[in-house]
Tab-separated table of C-alpha atoms in Angstrom:
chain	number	residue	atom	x	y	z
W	158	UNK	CA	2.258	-11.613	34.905
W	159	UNK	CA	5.754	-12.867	36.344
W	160	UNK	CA	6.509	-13.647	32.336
W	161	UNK	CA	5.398	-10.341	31.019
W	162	UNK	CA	7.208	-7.884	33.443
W	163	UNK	CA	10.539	-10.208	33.199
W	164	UNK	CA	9.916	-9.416	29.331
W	165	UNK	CA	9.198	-5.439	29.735
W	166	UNK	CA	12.424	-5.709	31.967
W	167	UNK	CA	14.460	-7.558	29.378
W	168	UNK	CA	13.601	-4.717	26.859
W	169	UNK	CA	14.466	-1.960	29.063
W	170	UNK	CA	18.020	-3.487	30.289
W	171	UNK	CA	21.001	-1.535	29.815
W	172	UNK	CA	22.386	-4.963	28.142
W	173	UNK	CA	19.580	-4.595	25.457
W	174	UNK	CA	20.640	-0.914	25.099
W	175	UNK	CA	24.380	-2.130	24.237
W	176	UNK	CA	23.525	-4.206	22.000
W	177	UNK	CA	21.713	-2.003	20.003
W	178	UNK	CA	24.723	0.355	20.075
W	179	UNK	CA	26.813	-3.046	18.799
W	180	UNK	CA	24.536	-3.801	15.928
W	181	UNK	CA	24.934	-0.029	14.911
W	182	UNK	CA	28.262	-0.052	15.030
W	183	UNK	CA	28.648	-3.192	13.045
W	184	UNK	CA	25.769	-1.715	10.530
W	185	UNK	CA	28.950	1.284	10.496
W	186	UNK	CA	31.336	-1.078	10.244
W	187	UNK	CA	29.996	-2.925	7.175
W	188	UNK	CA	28.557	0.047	5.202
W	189	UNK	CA	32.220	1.871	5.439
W	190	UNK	CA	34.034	-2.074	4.580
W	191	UNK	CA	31.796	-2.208	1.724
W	192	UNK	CA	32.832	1.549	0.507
W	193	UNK	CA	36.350	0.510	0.429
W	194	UNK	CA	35.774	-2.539	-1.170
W	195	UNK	CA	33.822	-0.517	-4.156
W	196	UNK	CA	36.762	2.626	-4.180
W	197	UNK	CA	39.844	0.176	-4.013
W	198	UNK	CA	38.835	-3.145	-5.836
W	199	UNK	CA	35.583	-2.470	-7.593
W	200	UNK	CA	36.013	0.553	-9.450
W	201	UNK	CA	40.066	0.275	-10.666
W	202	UNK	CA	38.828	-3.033	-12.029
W	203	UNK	CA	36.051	-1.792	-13.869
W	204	UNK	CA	38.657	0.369	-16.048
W	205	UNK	CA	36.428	3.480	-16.221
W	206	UNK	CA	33.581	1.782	-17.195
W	207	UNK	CA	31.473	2.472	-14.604
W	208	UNK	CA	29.963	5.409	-12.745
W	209	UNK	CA	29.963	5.229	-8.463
W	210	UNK	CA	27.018	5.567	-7.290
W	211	UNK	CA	26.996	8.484	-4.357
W	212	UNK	CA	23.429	8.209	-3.337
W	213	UNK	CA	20.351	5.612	-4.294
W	214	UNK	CA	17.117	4.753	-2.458
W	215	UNK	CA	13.377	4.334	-3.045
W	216	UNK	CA	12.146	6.859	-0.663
W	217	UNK	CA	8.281	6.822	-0.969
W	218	UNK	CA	7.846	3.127	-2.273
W	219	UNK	CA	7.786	3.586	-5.854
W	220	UNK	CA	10.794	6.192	-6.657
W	221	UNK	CA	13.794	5.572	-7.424
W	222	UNK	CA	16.085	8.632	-6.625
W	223	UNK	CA	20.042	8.160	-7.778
W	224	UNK	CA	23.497	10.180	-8.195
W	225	UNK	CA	26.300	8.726	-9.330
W	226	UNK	CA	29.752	10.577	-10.514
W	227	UNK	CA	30.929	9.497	-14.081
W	228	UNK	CA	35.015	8.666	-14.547
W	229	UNK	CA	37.042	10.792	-16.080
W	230	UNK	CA	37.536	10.566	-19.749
W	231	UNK	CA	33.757	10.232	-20.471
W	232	UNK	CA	32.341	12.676	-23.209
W	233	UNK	CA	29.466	14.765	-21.136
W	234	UNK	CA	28.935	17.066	-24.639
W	235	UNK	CA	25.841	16.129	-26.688
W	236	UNK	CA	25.596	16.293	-30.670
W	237	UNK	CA	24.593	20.110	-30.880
W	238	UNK	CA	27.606	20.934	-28.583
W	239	UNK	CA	30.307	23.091	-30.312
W	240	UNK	CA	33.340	23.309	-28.025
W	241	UNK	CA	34.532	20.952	-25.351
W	242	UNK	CA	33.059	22.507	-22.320
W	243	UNK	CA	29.466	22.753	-23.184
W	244	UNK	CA	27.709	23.172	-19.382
W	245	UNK	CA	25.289	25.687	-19.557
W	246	UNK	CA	24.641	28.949	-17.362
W	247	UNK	CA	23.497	26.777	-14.680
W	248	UNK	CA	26.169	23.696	-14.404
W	249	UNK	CA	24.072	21.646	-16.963
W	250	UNK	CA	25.631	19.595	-19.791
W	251	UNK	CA	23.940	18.898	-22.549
W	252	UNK	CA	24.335	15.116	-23.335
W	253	UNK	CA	21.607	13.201	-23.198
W	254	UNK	CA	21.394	10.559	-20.534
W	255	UNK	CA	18.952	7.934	-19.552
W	256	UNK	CA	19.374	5.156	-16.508
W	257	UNK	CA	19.255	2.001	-17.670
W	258	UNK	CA	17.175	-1.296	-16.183
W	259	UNK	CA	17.990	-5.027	-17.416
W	260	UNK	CA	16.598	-7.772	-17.108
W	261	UNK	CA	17.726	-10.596	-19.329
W	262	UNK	CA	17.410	-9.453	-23.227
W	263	UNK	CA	15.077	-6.446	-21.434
W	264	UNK	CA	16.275	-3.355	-21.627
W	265	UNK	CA	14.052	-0.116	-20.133
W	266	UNK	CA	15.497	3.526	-20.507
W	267	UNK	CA	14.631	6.207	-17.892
W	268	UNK	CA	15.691	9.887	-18.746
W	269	UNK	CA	18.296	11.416	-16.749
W	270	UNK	CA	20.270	14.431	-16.020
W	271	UNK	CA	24.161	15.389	-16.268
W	272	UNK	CA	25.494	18.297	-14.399
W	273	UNK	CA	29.289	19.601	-14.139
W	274	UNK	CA	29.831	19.683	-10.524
W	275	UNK	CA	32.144	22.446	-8.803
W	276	UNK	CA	35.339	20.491	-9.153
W	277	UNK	CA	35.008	20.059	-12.671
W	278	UNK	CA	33.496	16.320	-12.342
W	279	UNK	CA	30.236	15.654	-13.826
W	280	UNK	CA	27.323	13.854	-12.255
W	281	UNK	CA	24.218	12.155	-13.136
W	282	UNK	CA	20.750	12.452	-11.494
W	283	UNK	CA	18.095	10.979	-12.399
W	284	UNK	CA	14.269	10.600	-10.214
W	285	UNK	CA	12.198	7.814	-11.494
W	286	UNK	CA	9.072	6.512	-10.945
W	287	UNK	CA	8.433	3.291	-10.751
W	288	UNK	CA	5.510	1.237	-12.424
W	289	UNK	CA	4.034	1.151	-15.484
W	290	UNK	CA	0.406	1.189	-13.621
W	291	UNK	CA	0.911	4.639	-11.827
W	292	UNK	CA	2.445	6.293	-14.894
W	293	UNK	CA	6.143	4.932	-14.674
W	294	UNK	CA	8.608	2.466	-16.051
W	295	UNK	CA	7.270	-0.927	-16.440
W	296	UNK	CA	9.743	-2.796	-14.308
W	297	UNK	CA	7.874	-6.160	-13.913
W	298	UNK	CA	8.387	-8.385	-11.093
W	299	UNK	CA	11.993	-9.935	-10.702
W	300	UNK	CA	15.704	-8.576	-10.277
W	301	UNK	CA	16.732	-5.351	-12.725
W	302	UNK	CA	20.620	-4.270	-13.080
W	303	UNK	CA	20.789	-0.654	-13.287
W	304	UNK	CA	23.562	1.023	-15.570
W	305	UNK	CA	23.563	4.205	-17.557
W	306	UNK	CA	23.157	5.191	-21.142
W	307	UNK	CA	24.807	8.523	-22.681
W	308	UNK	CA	24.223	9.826	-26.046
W	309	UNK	CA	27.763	11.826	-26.660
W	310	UNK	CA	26.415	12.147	-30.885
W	311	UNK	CA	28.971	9.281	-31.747
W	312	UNK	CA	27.558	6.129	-33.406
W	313	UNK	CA	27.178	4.104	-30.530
W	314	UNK	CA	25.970	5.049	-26.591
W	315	UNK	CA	28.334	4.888	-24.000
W	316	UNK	CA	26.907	2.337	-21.646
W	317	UNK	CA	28.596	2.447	-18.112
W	318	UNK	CA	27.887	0.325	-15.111
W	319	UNK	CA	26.677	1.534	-11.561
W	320	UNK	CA	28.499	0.776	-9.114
W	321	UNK	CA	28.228	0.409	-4.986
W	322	UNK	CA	24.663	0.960	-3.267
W	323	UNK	CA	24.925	4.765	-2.303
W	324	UNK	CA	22.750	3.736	0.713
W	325	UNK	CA	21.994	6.724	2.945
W	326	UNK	CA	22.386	6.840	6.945
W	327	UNK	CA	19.059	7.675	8.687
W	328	UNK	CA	19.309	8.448	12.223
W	329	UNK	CA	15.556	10.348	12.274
W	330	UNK	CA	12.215	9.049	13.454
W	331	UNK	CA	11.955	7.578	9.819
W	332	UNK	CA	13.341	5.371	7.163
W	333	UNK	CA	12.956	4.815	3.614
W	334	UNK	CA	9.907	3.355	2.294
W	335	UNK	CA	10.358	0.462	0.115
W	336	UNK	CA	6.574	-0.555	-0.555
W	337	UNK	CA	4.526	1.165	-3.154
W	338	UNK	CA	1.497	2.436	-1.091
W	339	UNK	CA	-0.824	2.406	-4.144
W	340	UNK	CA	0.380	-1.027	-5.417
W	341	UNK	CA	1.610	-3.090	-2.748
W	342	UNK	CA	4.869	-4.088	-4.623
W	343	UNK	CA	7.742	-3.855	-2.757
W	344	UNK	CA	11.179	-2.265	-4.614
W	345	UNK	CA	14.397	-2.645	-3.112
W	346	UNK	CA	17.865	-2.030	-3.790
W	347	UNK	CA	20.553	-3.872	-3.369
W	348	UNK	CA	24.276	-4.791	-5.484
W	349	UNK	CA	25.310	-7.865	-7.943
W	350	UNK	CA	28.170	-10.075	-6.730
W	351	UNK	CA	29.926	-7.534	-8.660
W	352	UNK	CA	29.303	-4.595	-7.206
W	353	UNK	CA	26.332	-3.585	-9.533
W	354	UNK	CA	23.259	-1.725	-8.498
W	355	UNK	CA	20.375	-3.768	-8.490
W	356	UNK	CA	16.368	-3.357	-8.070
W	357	UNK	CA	14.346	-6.033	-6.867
W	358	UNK	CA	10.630	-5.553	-7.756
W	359	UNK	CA	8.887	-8.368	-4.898
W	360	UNK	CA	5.201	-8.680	-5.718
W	361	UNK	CA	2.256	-7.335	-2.870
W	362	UNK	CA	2.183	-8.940	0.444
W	363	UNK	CA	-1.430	-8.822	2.209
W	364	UNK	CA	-1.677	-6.508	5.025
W	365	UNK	CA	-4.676	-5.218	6.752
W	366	UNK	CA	-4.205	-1.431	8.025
W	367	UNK	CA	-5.860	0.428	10.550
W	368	UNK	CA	-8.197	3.423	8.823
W	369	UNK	CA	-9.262	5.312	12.277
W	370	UNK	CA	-10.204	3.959	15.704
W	371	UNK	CA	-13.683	5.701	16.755
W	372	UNK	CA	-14.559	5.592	19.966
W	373	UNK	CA	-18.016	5.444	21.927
W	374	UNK	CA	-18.922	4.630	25.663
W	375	UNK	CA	-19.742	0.948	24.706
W	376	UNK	CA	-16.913	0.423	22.737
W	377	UNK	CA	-15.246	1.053	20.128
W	378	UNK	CA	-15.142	0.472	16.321
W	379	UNK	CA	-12.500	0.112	13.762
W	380	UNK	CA	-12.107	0.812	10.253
W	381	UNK	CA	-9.213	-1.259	7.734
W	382	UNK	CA	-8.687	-1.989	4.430
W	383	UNK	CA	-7.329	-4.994	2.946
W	384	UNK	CA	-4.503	-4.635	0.566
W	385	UNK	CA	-2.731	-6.731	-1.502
W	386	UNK	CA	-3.360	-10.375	-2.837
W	387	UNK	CA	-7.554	-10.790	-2.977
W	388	UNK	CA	-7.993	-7.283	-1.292
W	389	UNK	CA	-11.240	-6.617	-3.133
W	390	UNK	CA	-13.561	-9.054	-1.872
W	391	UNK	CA	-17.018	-8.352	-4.452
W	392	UNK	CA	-19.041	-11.480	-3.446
W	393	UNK	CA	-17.133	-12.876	-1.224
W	394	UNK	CA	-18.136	-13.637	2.750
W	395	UNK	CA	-17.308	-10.958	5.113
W	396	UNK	CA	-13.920	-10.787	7.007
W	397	UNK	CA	-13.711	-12.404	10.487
W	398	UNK	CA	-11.575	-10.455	12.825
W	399	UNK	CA	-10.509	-12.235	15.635
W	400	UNK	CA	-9.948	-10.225	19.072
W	401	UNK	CA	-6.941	-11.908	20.975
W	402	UNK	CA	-6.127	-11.402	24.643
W	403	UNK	CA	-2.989	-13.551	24.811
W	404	UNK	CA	-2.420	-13.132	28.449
W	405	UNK	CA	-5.680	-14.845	29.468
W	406	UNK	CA	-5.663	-16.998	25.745
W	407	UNK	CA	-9.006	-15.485	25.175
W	408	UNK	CA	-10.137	-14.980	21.085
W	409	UNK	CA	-13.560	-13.787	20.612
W	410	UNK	CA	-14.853	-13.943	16.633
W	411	UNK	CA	-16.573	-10.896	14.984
W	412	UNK	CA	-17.558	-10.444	11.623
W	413	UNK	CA	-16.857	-7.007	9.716
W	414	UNK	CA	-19.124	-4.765	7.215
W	415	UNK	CA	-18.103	-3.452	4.411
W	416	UNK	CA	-17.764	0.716	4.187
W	417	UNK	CA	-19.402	1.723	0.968
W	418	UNK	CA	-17.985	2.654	-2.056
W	419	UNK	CA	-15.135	0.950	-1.329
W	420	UNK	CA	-14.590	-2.761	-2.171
W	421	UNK	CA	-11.215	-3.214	0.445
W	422	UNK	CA	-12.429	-1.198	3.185
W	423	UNK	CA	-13.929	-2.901	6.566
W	424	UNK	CA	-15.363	-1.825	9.888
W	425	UNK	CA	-15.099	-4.101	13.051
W	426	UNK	CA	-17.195	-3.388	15.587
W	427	UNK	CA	-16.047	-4.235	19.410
W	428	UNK	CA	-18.563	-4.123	22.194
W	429	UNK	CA	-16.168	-3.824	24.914
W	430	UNK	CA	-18.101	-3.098	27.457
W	431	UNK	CA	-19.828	-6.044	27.301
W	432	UNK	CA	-16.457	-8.247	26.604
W	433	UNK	CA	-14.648	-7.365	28.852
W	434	UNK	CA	-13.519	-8.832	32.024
W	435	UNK	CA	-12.973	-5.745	34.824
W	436	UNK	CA	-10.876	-8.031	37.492
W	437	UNK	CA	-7.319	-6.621	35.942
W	438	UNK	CA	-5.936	-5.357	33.355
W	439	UNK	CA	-6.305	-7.046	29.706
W	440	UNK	CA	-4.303	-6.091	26.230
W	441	UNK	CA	-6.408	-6.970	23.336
W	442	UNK	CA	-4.898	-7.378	19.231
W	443	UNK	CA	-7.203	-7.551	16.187
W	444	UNK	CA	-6.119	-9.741	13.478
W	445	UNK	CA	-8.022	-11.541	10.279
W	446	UNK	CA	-9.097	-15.032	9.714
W	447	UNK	CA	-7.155	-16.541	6.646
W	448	UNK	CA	-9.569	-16.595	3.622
W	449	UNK	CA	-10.638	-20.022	1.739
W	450	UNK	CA	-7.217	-20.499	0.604
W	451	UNK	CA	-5.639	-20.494	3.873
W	452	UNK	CA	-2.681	-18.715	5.026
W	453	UNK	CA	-1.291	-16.802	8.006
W	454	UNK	CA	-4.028	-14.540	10.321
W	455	UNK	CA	-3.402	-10.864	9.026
W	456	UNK	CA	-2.216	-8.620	12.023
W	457	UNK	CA	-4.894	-5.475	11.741
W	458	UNK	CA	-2.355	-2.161	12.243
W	459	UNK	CA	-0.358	0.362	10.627
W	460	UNK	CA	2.157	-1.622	8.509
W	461	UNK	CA	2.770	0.641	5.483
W	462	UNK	CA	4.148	3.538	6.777
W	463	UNK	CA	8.109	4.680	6.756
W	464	UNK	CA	8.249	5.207	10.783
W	465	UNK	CA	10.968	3.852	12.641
W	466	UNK	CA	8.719	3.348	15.845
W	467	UNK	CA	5.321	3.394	15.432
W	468	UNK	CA	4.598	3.082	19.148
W	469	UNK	CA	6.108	6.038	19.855
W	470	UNK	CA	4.614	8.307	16.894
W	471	UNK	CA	1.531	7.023	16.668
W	472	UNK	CA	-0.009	7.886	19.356
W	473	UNK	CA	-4.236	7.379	19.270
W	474	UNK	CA	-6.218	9.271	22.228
W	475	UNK	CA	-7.466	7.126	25.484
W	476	UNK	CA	-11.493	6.842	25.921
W	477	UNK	CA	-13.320	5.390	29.012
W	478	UNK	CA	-16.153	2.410	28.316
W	479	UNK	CA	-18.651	1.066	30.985
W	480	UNK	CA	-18.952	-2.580	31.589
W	481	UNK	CA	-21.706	-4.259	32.223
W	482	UNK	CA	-21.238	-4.590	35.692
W	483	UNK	CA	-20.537	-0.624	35.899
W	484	UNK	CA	-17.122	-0.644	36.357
W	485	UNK	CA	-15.299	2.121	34.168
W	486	UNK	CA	-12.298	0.812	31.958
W	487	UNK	CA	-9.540	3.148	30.351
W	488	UNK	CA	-9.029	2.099	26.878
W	489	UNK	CA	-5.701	3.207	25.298
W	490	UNK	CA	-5.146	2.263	21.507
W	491	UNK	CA	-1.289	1.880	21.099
W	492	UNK	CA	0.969	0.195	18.011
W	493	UNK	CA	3.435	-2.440	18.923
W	494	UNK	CA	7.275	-2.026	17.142
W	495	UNK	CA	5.579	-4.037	14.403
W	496	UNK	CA	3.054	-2.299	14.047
W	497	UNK	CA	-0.119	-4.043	15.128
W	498	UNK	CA	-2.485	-2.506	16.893
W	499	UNK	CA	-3.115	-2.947	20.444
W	500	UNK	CA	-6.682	-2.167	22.518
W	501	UNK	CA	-4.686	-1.842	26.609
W	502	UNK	CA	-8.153	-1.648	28.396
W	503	UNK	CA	-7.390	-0.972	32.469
W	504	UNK	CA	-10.310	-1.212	34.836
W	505	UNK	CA	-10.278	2.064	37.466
W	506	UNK	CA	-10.121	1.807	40.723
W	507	UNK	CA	-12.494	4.274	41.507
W	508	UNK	CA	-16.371	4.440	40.029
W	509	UNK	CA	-16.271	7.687	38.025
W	510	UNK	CA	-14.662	8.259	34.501
């Protein structure tokens, strides 16, 4: 007990709050360093052969959404164009433009979109989706360069690099979401030694996430799937979930169901009222038992979701159970910063709900 409140205290010390404000002002720090570097070194070097890249991120897991402004000098009219300003009604040039993603002697082409911005420079945007499986580009596993390809009507392309990360600020409740929530593959972006945007496609990590928490007098029951590596499990042996109360190093084995019609879905069910142990106050986690081919226990909890804290948005109602010996315990589902789920079961003092 003396452990756990020094810990809660730890957390809630002005010292932890200033160094949170440190590590965002160094975050500041290194994003605007890194913007100078790209603007004064990067980009003169380059010798208008690259594009700067204003904004870039994944934002749902599988799309890539990018602007970058093109240097001056670079033909923006496309074959049919007649005269040398050839934006449209709306700000729209006509070239043709596609985003480019390499990988070795791979080359994938993404359409894209020039537009003549107010000041007369000319931008290209471009949203992409990501995966040949869910109807996008096939970007396969491994680390993709990212340029751009414009079709001006000359012989040849003009191929320009992209240059600097364009990575957003988020001060919200959220953050961008870098794992595909129907694949499991992760896409991230990041730069070359050189300055040069770059994708890396990571394959699917295992995670077992929380479906609902129902509740009943007795107990309570609760429904995951399994994604990832082995998530469908047709003739395999049931999931083990193990329930862990680490303050008292209690772990108590139950085996899940399957929910039909669907091969990764699970429910646990937790007799609490007959598990639990009314003389104080006990914090229970759910996690799996590795499979045959061994690994790491699976925390059971919301992991693929793009919140900043989940403990503090997701936010599951309290329910009373009755133990055995008639004592009534609060039960209040929470979500640690990671995101595993947490069953806080407090006995009352008193004998009604």
């Amino acid at each position: 007990m003396i452990k756990k409140s020094a810990g809660i205290a730890l957390r809630r010390s002005p010292a932890m709050k200033v160094g949170a404000s440190v590590r965002r002002r160094a975050a500041a720090g290194l994003a605007s360093g890194r913007s100078t570097l790209v603007d004064s070194v990067l980009m003169p070097a380059a010798q208008g052969s690259a594009a700067r890249v204003q904004y870039a991120a994944v934002l749902d897991g599988h799309t890539l959404n990018l602007r970058a402004l093109l240097p001056a000098g670079v033909p923006v009219t496309g074959p049919d164009a007649s005269g040398a300003d050839a934006a449209g009604p709306d700000g729209d040039a006509p070239a043709r433009a596609h985003v480019l993603f390499i990988s070795g002697g791979t080359r994938i082409r993404a359409a894209a979109r020039l537009h003549r911005e107010r000041d007369g420079q000319t931008s290209v945007q471009a949203t992409v989706l990501l995966g040949e499986d869910i109807g996008g580009v096939p970007v396969t596993l491994g680390r993709w360069t990212l340029g751009l390809e414009l079709d001006s009507g000359s012989p040849a392309p003009v191929r320009l690099q992209l240059i600097g990360d364009g990575a957003p600020a988020y001060g919200g409740p959220t953050r961008p979401l870098d794992t595909c929530v129907r694949t499991g593959r992760r896409h991230r972006l990041g730069l070359t030694p050189a300055g040069r945007l770059r994708l890396t496609v990571a394959p699917a990590v295992a995670r077992a996430e929380v479906l609902r928490v129902n509740r009943a007098f007795t107990g309570t029951s609760v429904l995951f799937a399994v994604y990832g590596p082995d998530a469908a499990r047709d003739g395999a042996a049931p999931p083990i979930v193990e329930l862990v109360e680490q303050q008292r190093r209690t772990v108590l084995r139950h085996t899940a169901e399957p929910l039909p019609a669907d091969a990764t879905a699970w429910r646990v069910t937790l007799p609490l009222g007959r598990l639990l142990d009314t003389s104080g106050r006990q914090t229970w986690s759910l996690r799996l038992v590795p499979g045959p081919r061994g690994g790491k226990p699976l925390e059971i909890g919301r992991h693929g979701h793009d919140l900043r804290s989940p403990r503090k948005v997701l936010t599951p109602p309290k329910f009373t159970v009755r133990a055995e010996d008639g004592t009534f315990v609060e039960v209040k589902p929470q979500y640690t910063r990671r995101g595993a789920l947490q069953l806080v079961c407090t006995p009352r003092k008193s004998g009604t709900p």
